[in-house]
PDB file of C-alpha atoms in Angstrom:
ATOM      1  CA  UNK B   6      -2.155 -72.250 -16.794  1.00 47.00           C
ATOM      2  CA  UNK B   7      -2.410 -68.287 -17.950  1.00 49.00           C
ATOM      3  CA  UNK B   8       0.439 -67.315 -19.326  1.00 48.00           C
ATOM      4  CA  UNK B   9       0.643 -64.402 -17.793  1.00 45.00           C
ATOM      5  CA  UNK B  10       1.326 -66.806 -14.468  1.00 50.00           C
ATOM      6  CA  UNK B  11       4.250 -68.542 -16.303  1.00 50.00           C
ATOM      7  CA  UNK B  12       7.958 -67.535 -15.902  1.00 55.00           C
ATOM      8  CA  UNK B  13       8.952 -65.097 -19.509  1.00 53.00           C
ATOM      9  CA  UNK B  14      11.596 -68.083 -20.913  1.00 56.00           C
ATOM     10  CA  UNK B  15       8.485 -70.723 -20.654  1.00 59.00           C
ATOM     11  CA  UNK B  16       5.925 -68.636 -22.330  1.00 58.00           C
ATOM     12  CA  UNK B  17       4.717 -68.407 -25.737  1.00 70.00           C
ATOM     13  CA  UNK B  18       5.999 -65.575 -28.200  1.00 66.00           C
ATOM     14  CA  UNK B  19       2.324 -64.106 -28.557  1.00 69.00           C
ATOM     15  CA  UNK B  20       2.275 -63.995 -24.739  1.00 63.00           C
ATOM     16  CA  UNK B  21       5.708 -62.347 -24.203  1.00 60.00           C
ATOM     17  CA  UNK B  22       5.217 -59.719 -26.827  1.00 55.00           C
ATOM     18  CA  UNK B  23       1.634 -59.017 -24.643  1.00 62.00           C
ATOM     19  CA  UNK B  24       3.807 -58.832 -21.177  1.00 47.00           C
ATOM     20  CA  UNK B  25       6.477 -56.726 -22.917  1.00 48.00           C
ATOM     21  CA  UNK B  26       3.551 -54.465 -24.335  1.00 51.00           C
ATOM     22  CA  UNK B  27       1.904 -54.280 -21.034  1.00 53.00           C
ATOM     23  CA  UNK B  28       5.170 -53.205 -19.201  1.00 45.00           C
ATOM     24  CA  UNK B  29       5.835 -50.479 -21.538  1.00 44.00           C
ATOM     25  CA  UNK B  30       2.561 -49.151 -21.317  1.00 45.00           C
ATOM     26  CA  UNK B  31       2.647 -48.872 -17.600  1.00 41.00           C
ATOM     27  CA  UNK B  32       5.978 -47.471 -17.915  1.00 41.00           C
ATOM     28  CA  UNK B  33       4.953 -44.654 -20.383  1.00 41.00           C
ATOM     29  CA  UNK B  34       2.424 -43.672 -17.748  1.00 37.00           C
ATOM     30  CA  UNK B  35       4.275 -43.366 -14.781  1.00 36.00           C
ATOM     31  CA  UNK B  36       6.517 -41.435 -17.266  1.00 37.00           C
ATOM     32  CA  UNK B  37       3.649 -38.980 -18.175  1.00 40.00           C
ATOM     33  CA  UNK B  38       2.094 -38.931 -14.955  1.00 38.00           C
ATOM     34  CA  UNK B  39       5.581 -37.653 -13.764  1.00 40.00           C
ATOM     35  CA  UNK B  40       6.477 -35.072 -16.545  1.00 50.00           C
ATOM     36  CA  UNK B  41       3.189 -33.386 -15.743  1.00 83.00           C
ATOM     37  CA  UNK B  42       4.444 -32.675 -12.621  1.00 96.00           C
ATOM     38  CA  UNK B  43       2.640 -32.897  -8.980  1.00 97.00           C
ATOM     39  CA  UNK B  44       0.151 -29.772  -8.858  1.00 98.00           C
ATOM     40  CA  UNK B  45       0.875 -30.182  -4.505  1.00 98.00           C
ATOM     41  CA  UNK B  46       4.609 -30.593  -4.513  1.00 98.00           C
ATOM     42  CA  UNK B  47       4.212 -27.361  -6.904  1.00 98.00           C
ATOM     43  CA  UNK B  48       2.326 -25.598  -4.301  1.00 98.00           C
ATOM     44  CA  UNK B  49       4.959 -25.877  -1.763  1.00 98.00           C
ATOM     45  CA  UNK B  50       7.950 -25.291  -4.097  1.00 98.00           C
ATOM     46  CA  UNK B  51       6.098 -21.790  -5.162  1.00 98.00           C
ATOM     47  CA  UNK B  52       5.386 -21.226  -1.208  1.00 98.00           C
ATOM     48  CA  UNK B  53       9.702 -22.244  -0.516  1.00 98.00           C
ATOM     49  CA  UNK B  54      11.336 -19.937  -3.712  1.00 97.00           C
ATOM     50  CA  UNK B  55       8.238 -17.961  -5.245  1.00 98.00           C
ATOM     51  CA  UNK B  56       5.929 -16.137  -2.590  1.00 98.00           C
ATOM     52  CA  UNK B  57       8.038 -13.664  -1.241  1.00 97.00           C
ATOM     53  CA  UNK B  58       8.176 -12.153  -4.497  1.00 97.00           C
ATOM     54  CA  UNK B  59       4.906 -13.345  -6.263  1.00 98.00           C
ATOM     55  CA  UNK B  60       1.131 -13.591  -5.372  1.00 98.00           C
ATOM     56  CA  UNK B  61      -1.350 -16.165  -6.870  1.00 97.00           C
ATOM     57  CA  UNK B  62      -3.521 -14.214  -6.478  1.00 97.00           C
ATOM     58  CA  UNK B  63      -5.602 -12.399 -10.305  1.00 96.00           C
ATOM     59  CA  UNK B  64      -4.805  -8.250  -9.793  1.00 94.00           C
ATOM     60  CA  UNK B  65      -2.615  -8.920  -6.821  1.00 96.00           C
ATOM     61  CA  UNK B  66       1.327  -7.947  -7.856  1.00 97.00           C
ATOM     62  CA  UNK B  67       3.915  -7.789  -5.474  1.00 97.00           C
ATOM     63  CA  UNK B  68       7.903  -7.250  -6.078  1.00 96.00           C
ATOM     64  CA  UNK B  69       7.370  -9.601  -9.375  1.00 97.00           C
ATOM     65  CA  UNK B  70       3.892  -9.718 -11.418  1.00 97.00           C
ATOM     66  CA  UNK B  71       0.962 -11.846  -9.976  1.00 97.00           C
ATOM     67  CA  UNK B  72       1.411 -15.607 -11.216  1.00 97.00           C
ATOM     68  CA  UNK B  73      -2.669 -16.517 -11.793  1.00 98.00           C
ATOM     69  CA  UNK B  74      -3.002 -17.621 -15.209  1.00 97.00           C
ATOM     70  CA  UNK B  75       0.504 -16.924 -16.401  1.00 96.00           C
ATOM     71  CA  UNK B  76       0.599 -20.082 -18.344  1.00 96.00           C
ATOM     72  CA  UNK B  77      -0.550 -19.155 -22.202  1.00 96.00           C
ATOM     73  CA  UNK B  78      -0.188 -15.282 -21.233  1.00 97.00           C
ATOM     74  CA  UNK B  79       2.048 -12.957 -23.138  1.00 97.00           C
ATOM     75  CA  UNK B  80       5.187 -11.640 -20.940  1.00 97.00           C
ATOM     76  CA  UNK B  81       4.974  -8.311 -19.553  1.00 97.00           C
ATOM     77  CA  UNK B  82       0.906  -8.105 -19.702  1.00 96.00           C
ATOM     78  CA  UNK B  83      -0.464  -7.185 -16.936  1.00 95.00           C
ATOM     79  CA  UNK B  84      -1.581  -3.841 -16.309  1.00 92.00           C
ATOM     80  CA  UNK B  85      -0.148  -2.003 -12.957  1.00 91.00           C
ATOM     81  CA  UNK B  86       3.111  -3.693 -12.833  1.00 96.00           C
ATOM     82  CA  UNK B  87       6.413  -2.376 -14.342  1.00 96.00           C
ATOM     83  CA  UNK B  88       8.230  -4.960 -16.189  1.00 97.00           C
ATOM     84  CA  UNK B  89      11.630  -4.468 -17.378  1.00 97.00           C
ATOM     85  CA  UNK B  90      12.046  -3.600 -21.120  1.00 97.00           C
ATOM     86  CA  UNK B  91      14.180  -6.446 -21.691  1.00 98.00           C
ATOM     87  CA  UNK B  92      10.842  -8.758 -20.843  1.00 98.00           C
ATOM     88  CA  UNK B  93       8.590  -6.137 -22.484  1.00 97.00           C
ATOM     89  CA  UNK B  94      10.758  -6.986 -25.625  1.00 97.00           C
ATOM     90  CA  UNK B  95      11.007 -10.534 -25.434  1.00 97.00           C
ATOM     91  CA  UNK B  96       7.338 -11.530 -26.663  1.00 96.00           C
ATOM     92  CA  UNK B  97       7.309 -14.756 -24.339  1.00 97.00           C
ATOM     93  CA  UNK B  98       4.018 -16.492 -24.474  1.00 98.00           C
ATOM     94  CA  UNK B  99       4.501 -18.606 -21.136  1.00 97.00           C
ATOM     95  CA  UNK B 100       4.002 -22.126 -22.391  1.00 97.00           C
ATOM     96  CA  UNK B 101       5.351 -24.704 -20.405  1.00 97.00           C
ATOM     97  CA  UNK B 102       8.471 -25.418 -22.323  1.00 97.00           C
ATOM     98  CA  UNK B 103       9.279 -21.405 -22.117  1.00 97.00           C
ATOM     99  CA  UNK B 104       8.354 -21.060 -18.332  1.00 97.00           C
ATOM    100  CA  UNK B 105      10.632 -24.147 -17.785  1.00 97.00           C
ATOM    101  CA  UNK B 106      13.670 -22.597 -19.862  1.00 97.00           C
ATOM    102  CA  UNK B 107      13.089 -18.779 -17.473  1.00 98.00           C
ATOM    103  CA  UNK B 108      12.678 -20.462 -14.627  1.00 98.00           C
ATOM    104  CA  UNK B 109      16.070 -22.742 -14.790  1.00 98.00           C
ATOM    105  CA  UNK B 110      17.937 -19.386 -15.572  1.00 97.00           C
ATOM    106  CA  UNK B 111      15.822 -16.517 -16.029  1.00 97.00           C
ATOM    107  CA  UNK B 112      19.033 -14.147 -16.770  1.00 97.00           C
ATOM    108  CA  UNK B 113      20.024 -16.380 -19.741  1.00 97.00           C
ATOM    109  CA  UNK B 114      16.373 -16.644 -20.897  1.00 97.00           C
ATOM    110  CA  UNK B 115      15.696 -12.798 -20.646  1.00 98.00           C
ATOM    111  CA  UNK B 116      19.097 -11.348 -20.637  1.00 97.00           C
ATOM    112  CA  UNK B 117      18.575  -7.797 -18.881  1.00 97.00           C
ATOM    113  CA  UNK B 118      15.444  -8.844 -16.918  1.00 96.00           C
ATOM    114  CA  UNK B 119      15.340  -7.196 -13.371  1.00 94.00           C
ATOM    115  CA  UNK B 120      14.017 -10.599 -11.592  1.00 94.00           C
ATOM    116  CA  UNK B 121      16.296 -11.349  -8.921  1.00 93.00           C
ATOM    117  CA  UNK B 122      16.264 -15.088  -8.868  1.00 95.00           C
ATOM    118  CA  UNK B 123      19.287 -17.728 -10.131  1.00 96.00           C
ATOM    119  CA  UNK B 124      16.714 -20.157 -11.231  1.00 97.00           C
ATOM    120  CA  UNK B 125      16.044 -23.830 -10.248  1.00 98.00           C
ATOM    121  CA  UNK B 126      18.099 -26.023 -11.493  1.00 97.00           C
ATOM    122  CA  UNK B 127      15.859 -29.178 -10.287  1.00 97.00           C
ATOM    123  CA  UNK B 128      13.623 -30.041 -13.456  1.00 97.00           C
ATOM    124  CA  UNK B 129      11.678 -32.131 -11.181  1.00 97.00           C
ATOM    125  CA  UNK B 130      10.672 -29.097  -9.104  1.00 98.00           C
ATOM    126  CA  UNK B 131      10.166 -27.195 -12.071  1.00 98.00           C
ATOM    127  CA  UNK B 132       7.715 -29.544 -13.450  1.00 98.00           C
ATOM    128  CA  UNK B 133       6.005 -30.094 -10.253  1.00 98.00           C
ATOM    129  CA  UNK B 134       5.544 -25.594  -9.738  1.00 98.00           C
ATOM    130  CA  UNK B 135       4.357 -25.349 -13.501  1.00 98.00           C
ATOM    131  CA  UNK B 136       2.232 -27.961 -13.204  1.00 98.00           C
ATOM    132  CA  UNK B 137       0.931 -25.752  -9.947  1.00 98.00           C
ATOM    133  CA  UNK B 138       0.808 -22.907 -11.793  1.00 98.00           C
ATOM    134  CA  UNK B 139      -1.598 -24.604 -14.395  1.00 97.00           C
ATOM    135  CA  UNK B 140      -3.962 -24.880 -12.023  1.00 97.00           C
ATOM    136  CA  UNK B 141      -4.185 -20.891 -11.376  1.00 96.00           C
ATOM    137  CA  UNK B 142      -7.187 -20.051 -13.321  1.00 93.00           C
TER     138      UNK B 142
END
């Protein structure tokens, strides 16, 4: 019989450290495959607490800066939008780990930014609209 059939206490020690090794693999990837967030729940948390104030789309800015290819951009960049000096000073460069600490609370993050937003305190939804963003290119 494989002993990958067999109950864990009947198995062999090899065979058990291979199940154990197997399980933590797979759970490592769902893991991952969650931290990188879902690129379509993203879309529609961007559409529910982003849009009104942001565009997606490259040139187009609204009441806040256009979004496309903010990830690896330098705060306060684009041209034809005036940013606050509080995020002109701040030298961001939106990684992912800095776009998650704004968007949780962007007045603690920026203190004296004009962005009027309390944040999103769900990190699941915050990995899920970066991972959105990402995309944007």
């Amino acid at each position: 019989m494989d002993d990958f059939l067999m109950p864990a206490n009947l198995m062999n020690k090899p065979a058990r450290l291979r199940l154990l090794l197997i399980g933590a693999a797979l759970a490592l990837s769902v893991g991952a495959a969650h931290a990188a967030g879902d690129v379509k729940r993203g879309s529609d948390v961007f559409a529910e607490q982003c849009a009104e104030c942001h565009s997606v789309k490259e040139g187009k800015n609204k009441k806040g800066p256009s979004l496309f290819a903010s990830l690896g951009r330098k705060s306060a960049a684009l041209d034809g939008f005036a940013y606050s000096d509080a995020m002109k000073a701040s030298g961001i460069v939106w990684s992912a780990d800095r776009l998650a600490a704004y968007l949780e609370d962007p007045k603690k993050a920026v203190p004296g930014g004009k962005m009027k937003y309390d944040g999103l305190p769900d990190a699941h939804a915050r990995e899920d609209l970066i991972a959105y963003l990402a995309t944007l290119r």
